[in-house]
Amino acid sequence: MNTVAIQHQRVLSGMRPTGLLHLGHYHGVLKNWVKLQHEYECFFFVADWHALTTHYEDPSIIEKSVWNMVVDWLAAGISPGSAKLFIQSQVPEHAELHTLLSMITPLGWLERVPTYKDQQEALKEKDLATYGFLGYPLLQSADILVYKAGLVPVGEDQVAHVELTREVARRFNHLYGREPGFEDKAEQAVVKMGKKNARMFRDYRKRFQEKGDQEAIKVARALIDSQQNISIGDKERLFGYLEGSGKIILPEPQALLTPAAKMPGLDGRKMSKSYHNTISLRDDVDTVVKKLRTMPTDPARIRRTDPGDPEKCPVWQFHKIYSDESTCDWVRNGCHSASIGCVDCKQPVIDHVLAELKPIQARAKEYEEDMSTVKAIINEGNENAREVAHDTLEDVRKAMGINYI
Ligand code: TRP
Ligand code: SF4
C-alpha cells in the first residue's frame, strides 16, 4: 500500500487518565481497539493534557492513572506489536499544532461544540471557564491531524469533536494549500497518470464538482491511491484538485462510531465513574461479588414470591451482555413466574464477570511486576509517534510559511 493510502487508513484514538478503567471502557472501547489493531495501523494514546483541562486543580489522579491505564490496555489485549501506544505530553508536536490551528479557528466554532456547555453544566463544581477547556476539542483536532489519521474510533459524545476537526482541516487546506502554480502542478500530475487514467480522473472530477456525485469522488480517490508512478506531493495535489480546494496537507478524518455496546452500570444507567455504578477492571473477587449481590432489581419484587419484569431490572441488562439464549429464557420465565429468586438470577452474571476479569487481572499483575517492560513499550511508542508528528509539523510549517530557519 502506498503512503497516501496508509494515511487514510490510519486509526487514532485516545483516553483520558482520570481514574481506574471499568467494564464500560472494556466493552465500549478496548474490545473495539483490540479488533482494530489487527485491521489498521493504530495509534492509541494517553490523553493526559486533556485530563488536565478538567483536573488542573488536583492533577494527582492523572499521575496515578497513566500507568494503570497503560497496564489495563495491555492486559485487555492491546498489543504493542500491532498498535503504537504513547503518552500525549511526550509528543510536544500535539501542542505546537494546537497553537498553529488556534490561529485559524474562529472562537464561535469552539463555543458551539455541544460538549463545551454540557460539560460545564455537568461538572458545576469545577471552574471550567478556562482557555484550556474551551480549546479541548481543538487540542483533540491536533491529536488527530498530527498523525493525518483517517479513522477515529469514538463514542457518540465525541462525534462533534471529529466534525470540528474536519472543519479545521478544511479551513487549513483552503488557506495554506494554495501553493504558487497549484493548478498547473495539479494538471501536470493528472497527465502523469497516463492518458486513460487522466481522462477518467477529469470525468470523475467534473461529476463531483458539478453534481456533487459522491460515488465519483470515491472512485477518483481510489484511482489516485492506486497510482504507482507519481509522488506523494502530486497525490496530495490531486486529492485537493479533485475537491476543488488546494493541496491537501491535513486530510479530513472520519469518526468510526464505536458499535453501541452500551455497558449498563450497576443501577441500570450507563456505566460511568460519575454515577458510582462501575465494576473496575481491578476490583477483586469479593468486591465484584458484593457489588453484584447488592445491585438493585425490579422494585416490584419485594418478596421472593412477587413476580417481576426483567425489563425493569438492571440485572437483566447484564444477562443480555453475558448470558446465552437458554439462560436468558430461564431468567425471563423464572422472573415472571417468581420461580427463581434474584439471588439465583444474579449467580450466572457473577460467574461471567469473574471469568471475564480473571485473565485480565492476571495479565495486569504480570505487567505490574515488570513495569520496566511497560515503560519500554511506551518509550518506543512515543518515539514512533514523534517521528510521524515531526513530519507533519514540517509540512504544516512549510505551508504556513514559518520554516525560515
Ligand atoms: N476526548 C476524548 C474522550 O474524552 C479523548 C481524546 C483526546 C481523543 N484526544 C483524542 C479521542 C483524539 C480520539 C482522538 O474520550
Ligand atoms: Fe431482576 Fe432476575 Fe430478580 Fe427478575 S429475577 S428482578 S431479572 S434479578
XYZ file of C-alpha atoms and ligand atoms in Angstrom:
428
model
C 0.000 0.000 0.000
C 1.305 3.482 -0.724
C 1.781 6.229 1.821
C -1.297 8.232 0.965
C -3.476 5.160 1.355
C -1.823 4.332 4.656
C -2.556 7.821 5.906
C -6.182 7.428 5.127
C -6.342 4.052 6.825
C -4.532 5.139 9.947
C -6.556 4.851 13.152
C -6.033 7.138 16.123
C -7.764 7.297 19.471
C -7.072 8.458 22.986
C -8.331 8.073 26.522
C -8.168 10.465 29.440
C -6.319 9.150 32.506
C -8.736 10.265 35.202
C -9.316 7.057 37.161
C -9.387 3.293 37.001
C -10.802 1.688 33.883
C -14.024 -0.240 34.302
C -16.142 -2.738 32.394
C -17.732 0.106 30.444
C -14.333 1.014 28.974
C -13.612 -2.631 28.316
C -16.832 -3.393 26.435
C -17.290 0.047 24.917
C -13.755 0.900 23.823
C -10.968 -1.585 24.482
C -12.510 -4.618 22.804
C -13.011 -2.462 19.743
C -9.399 -1.250 19.798
C -8.196 -4.843 20.085
C -10.138 -5.667 16.938
C -8.993 -2.571 15.045
C -5.314 -3.141 15.796
C -5.386 -6.167 13.501
C -7.157 -4.312 10.702
C -5.366 -0.952 10.565
C -2.243 0.869 11.560
C -3.290 2.044 15.033
C -2.087 4.813 17.332
C -3.571 4.769 20.845
C -2.530 7.347 23.376
C -2.983 8.546 26.930
C -4.582 11.994 26.690
C -3.001 13.472 29.809
C -3.282 17.092 28.647
C -6.976 16.542 28.050
C -7.258 15.205 31.593
C -5.600 18.404 32.856
C -8.297 20.582 31.299
C -10.722 19.310 33.939
C -8.338 18.176 36.694
C -5.881 21.067 36.810
C -6.614 21.798 40.457
C -5.596 18.360 41.630
C -3.660 16.519 38.961
C -2.523 13.718 41.303
C -5.193 11.385 39.914
C -3.677 11.831 36.431
C -0.262 10.703 37.513
C -1.721 7.675 39.258
C -3.961 6.760 36.356
C -1.489 6.977 33.482
C 0.411 3.774 34.216
C -2.636 1.892 35.489
C -4.316 2.707 32.231
C -1.465 1.523 30.059
C -1.279 -1.691 32.087
C -5.011 -2.222 31.664
C -4.797 -1.645 27.908
C -2.091 -4.263 27.637
C -3.985 -6.616 29.951
C -7.115 -6.213 27.843
C -5.230 -7.383 24.783
C -3.854 -4.273 23.106
C -0.652 -5.477 21.569
C 2.388 -3.210 21.241
C 3.387 -5.351 18.268
C 0.264 -4.204 16.429
C -0.546 -0.783 17.837
C 1.604 2.150 18.824
C 0.968 3.199 22.423
C 2.152 6.545 23.703
C 1.544 9.490 26.000
C 0.293 12.773 24.554
C 2.561 15.055 26.594
C 5.602 13.132 25.390
C 4.923 14.316 21.853
C 5.099 18.129 22.035
C 4.094 18.388 18.371
C 0.471 17.993 19.558
C 0.858 21.306 21.381
C 2.610 23.010 18.504
C -0.095 22.013 16.051
C -2.754 23.068 18.555
C -1.195 26.537 18.714
C -0.958 26.836 14.949
C -4.528 25.644 14.444
C -5.749 28.079 17.084
C -4.720 30.912 14.754
C -7.297 29.903 12.163
C -10.100 28.614 14.389
C -12.994 31.026 14.895
C -14.000 31.320 18.551
C -17.599 30.584 17.654
C -16.705 27.125 16.355
C -15.406 26.184 19.803
C -18.192 27.853 21.765
C -20.752 25.975 19.695
C -19.321 22.482 20.323
C -22.089 20.866 22.409
C -19.745 19.273 24.968
C -18.455 22.724 25.945
C -21.630 23.923 27.661
C -22.841 20.405 28.547
C -19.692 19.528 30.461
C -19.543 22.892 32.207
C -23.098 22.208 33.306
C -22.390 18.596 34.333
C -19.213 19.473 36.243
C -20.583 22.543 38.013
C -18.299 22.048 40.998
C -15.305 22.781 38.745
C -14.393 26.105 37.237
C -14.221 25.255 33.567
C -14.335 28.806 32.284
C -10.724 28.403 31.187
C -8.909 28.920 27.938
C -7.709 25.295 28.067
C -11.171 23.865 28.422
C -12.565 25.914 25.545
C -9.674 24.601 23.466
C -10.302 20.961 24.437
C -11.782 19.923 21.092
C -9.129 21.820 19.140
C -6.393 20.020 21.051
C -8.204 16.844 20.066
C -8.149 18.024 16.440
C -4.403 18.483 16.717
C -4.099 14.949 18.173
C -5.847 13.569 15.125
C -4.366 15.748 12.398
C -0.780 15.463 13.598
C -0.943 11.791 12.525
C -3.049 12.506 9.428
C -5.347 9.810 10.804
C -8.203 8.717 8.564
C -10.346 6.978 11.164
C -11.094 7.964 14.735
C -12.934 5.380 16.827
C -15.061 7.303 19.320
C -18.364 7.134 21.131
C -21.386 9.195 20.166
C -20.426 12.048 22.504
C -17.176 12.660 20.628
C -18.545 12.832 17.095
C -18.866 16.617 17.266
C -15.143 16.825 18.015
C -14.274 14.846 14.902
C -16.650 17.058 12.963
C -14.814 20.156 14.225
C -11.545 18.504 13.213
C -12.837 18.114 9.674
C -13.816 21.767 9.514
C -10.477 22.934 10.858
C -8.596 20.701 8.386
C -10.709 22.013 5.525
C -10.022 25.598 6.547
C -6.320 24.890 6.895
C -6.109 23.286 3.459
C -8.127 26.103 1.967
C -5.874 28.777 3.476
C -2.467 27.159 3.053
C -2.914 24.570 0.335
C -2.640 27.272 -2.303
C 0.918 26.837 -3.361
C 2.064 29.050 -6.249
C 1.137 27.493 -9.561
C -1.111 24.897 -7.897
C -3.396 24.470 -10.896
C -0.501 23.946 -13.291
C 1.202 21.471 -10.991
C -2.055 19.593 -10.483
C -2.656 19.477 -14.232
C 0.840 18.113 -14.766
C 0.138 15.449 -12.152
C -3.055 14.479 -13.972
C -1.074 13.976 -17.162
C 1.466 11.816 -15.303
C -1.288 9.282 -14.582
C -1.388 8.329 -18.243
C -3.964 9.061 -20.916
C -6.700 6.697 -19.864
C -6.489 7.448 -16.131
C -6.269 11.158 -16.815
C -9.459 11.021 -18.849
C -11.237 9.085 -16.100
C -9.945 11.460 -13.434
C -11.209 14.515 -15.317
C -14.553 12.879 -15.830
C -14.950 11.969 -12.115
C -13.760 15.411 -11.048
C -16.310 17.076 -13.252
C -19.080 14.824 -11.989
C -18.149 15.601 -8.402
C -17.666 19.323 -8.807
C -20.716 19.917 -10.962
C -23.169 17.464 -9.455
C -21.675 16.598 -6.066
C -21.540 12.954 -7.177
C -20.229 11.100 -4.068
C -19.651 7.859 -5.931
C -17.454 9.701 -8.443
C -15.254 11.166 -5.726
C -14.874 7.766 -4.107
C -13.666 6.080 -7.289
C -11.472 9.040 -8.134
C -9.768 8.820 -4.736
C -9.177 5.120 -5.257
C -7.771 5.894 -8.678
C -5.282 8.371 -7.185
C -4.407 5.922 -4.433
C -3.624 3.171 -6.914
C -1.105 5.231 -8.931
C 2.366 3.736 -8.709
C 4.392 6.312 -10.563
C 3.541 9.644 -9.046
C 4.993 11.265 -5.949
C 3.213 11.745 -2.644
C 3.247 15.501 -3.185
C 1.494 15.030 -6.512
C -1.027 12.710 -4.918
C -1.828 15.322 -2.300
C -2.270 17.865 -5.086
C -4.574 15.515 -6.949
C -6.689 14.875 -3.841
C -7.017 18.628 -3.427
C -7.604 19.315 -7.105
C -10.345 16.696 -7.124
C -12.326 18.505 -4.466
C -11.584 21.938 -5.809
C -9.510 23.170 -2.887
C -5.739 23.473 -2.826
C -3.259 20.791 -1.902
C -4.487 18.573 0.937
C -1.966 18.977 3.729
C -4.170 17.794 6.584
C -6.622 15.112 5.409
C -10.106 15.170 6.930
C -10.653 12.266 9.317
C -13.803 10.282 9.813
C -15.402 9.188 13.061
C -15.615 5.447 13.403
C -18.598 5.140 15.671
C -17.959 2.511 18.291
C -20.622 -0.187 17.940
C -23.145 0.809 20.604
C -22.120 -1.797 23.172
C -23.633 0.240 25.977
C -22.423 -1.370 29.110
C -25.029 -0.779 31.777
C -23.927 0.221 35.235
C -24.987 -1.436 38.483
C -28.005 0.869 38.680
C -29.143 0.424 35.081
C -27.808 3.781 33.892
C -24.755 3.861 31.627
C -21.665 2.632 33.488
C -19.732 5.739 34.449
C -17.411 6.807 37.220
C -19.503 9.873 37.931
C -22.574 7.707 38.639
C -20.629 5.481 41.081
C -22.071 2.413 39.388
C -18.958 0.768 37.994
C -17.136 -2.509 38.231
C -13.474 -1.648 37.882
C -11.116 -3.891 35.938
C -9.090 -4.059 39.166
C -11.925 -4.986 41.560
C -11.103 -8.160 43.465
C -13.437 -11.144 43.649
C -15.071 -10.119 46.923
C -15.739 -6.602 45.692
C -17.271 -7.817 42.433
C -19.471 -10.339 44.247
C -20.587 -7.746 46.765
C -21.337 -5.131 44.116
C -23.441 -7.542 42.083
C -25.204 -9.088 45.100
C -26.302 -5.670 46.323
C -27.235 -4.365 42.914
C -30.895 -3.279 42.699
C -33.521 -5.435 40.958
C -37.084 -4.876 39.773
C -38.550 -2.862 42.690
C -41.838 -4.781 42.310
C -40.177 -7.915 43.674
C -40.374 -7.047 47.341
C -40.909 -10.615 48.478
C -39.399 -13.717 46.924
C -42.932 -14.739 45.857
C -43.639 -11.491 43.968
C -43.334 -11.885 40.189
C -41.030 -9.440 38.406
C -40.297 -8.000 34.994
C -36.745 -8.284 33.658
C -37.271 -5.163 31.549
C -37.445 -3.176 34.786
C -34.313 -4.744 36.228
C -30.649 -3.739 35.750
C -29.554 -7.356 36.270
C -31.333 -8.267 33.047
C -29.136 -5.788 31.142
C -26.128 -7.750 32.345
C -27.693 -11.031 31.234
C -28.176 -9.533 27.781
C -24.431 -8.955 27.586
C -23.173 -12.112 29.232
C -25.750 -14.909 29.058
C -26.663 -17.338 26.307
C -30.184 -17.804 24.978
C -31.126 -20.617 27.341
C -30.022 -18.704 30.431
C -31.966 -15.675 29.203
C -35.075 -17.878 28.821
C -34.535 -19.193 32.332
C -34.359 -15.616 33.661
C -37.451 -14.429 31.780
C -39.584 -17.395 32.814
C -38.246 -17.578 36.355
C -38.695 -13.866 36.983
C -42.218 -13.580 35.555
C -43.376 -16.672 37.491
C -41.362 -15.940 40.635
C -39.913 -19.433 40.388
C -36.382 -18.107 40.861
C -35.103 -15.597 43.375
C -32.982 -12.593 42.498
C -30.003 -14.145 44.253
C -30.249 -17.199 41.953
C -30.715 -14.965 38.965
C -27.566 -12.985 39.681
C -25.314 -16.010 40.046
C -24.634 -16.615 36.330
C -23.829 -12.906 35.916
C -21.414 -13.032 38.837
C -19.757 -16.098 37.323
C -19.385 -14.489 33.923
C -17.997 -11.193 35.178
C -15.472 -13.010 37.367
C -14.448 -15.245 34.475
C -14.011 -12.225 32.255
C -11.905 -10.295 34.768
C -9.715 -13.183 35.842
C -7.358 -13.396 32.829
C -7.288 -9.590 32.510
C -6.221 -9.224 36.121
C -3.682 -11.998 35.820
C -2.051 -10.244 32.867
C -2.254 -6.868 34.615
C -0.418 -8.365 37.572
C 2.340 -9.664 35.336
C 2.823 -6.247 33.772
C 2.728 -4.519 37.142
C 5.511 -6.722 38.342
C 7.504 -5.791 35.266
C 6.935 -2.067 34.869
C 10.226 -1.641 33.024
C 8.694 -3.534 30.109
C 5.612 -1.325 30.209
C 7.785 1.795 30.216
C 9.868 0.462 27.344
C 6.677 -0.124 25.330
C 5.612 3.451 25.912
C 9.060 4.830 25.164
C 9.075 3.104 21.843
C 5.533 4.260 21.088
C 6.478 7.835 21.980
C 9.351 7.684 19.529
C 7.266 6.220 16.731
C 4.615 8.856 17.318
C 7.164 11.693 17.400
C 8.560 10.627 14.055
C 5.209 10.859 12.333
C 4.252 14.046 14.162
C 7.579 15.653 13.275
C 6.986 15.086 9.551
C 3.503 16.558 9.733
C 4.744 19.666 11.503
C 7.331 20.168 8.791
C 4.575 20.095 6.180
C 2.448 22.419 8.288
C 5.188 24.973 8.972
C 6.148 24.973 5.329
C 2.565 25.511 4.232
C 2.148 28.357 6.707
C 5.427 29.933 5.648
C 7.203 29.692 9.004
C 10.028 27.360 8.048
C 12.588 30.127 7.641
C 15.322 28.653 9.835
N -11.879 13.474 24.193
C -11.705 12.035 24.167
C -12.610 11.436 25.246
O -12.909 12.088 26.229
C -10.275 11.628 24.382
C -9.418 12.077 23.253
C -8.469 13.058 23.294
C -9.449 11.580 21.936
N -7.895 13.193 22.078
C -8.458 12.316 21.206
C -10.195 10.586 21.282
C -8.248 12.089 19.850
C -9.973 10.379 19.931
C -8.999 11.125 19.216
O -12.976 10.290 25.118
Fe -34.074 -8.988 38.060
Fe -33.569 -11.558 37.846
Fe -34.699 -10.575 40.061
Fe -36.067 -10.695 37.791
S -35.257 -12.421 38.944
S -35.983 -8.976 39.192
S -34.474 -10.269 36.283
S -32.661 -10.136 39.313
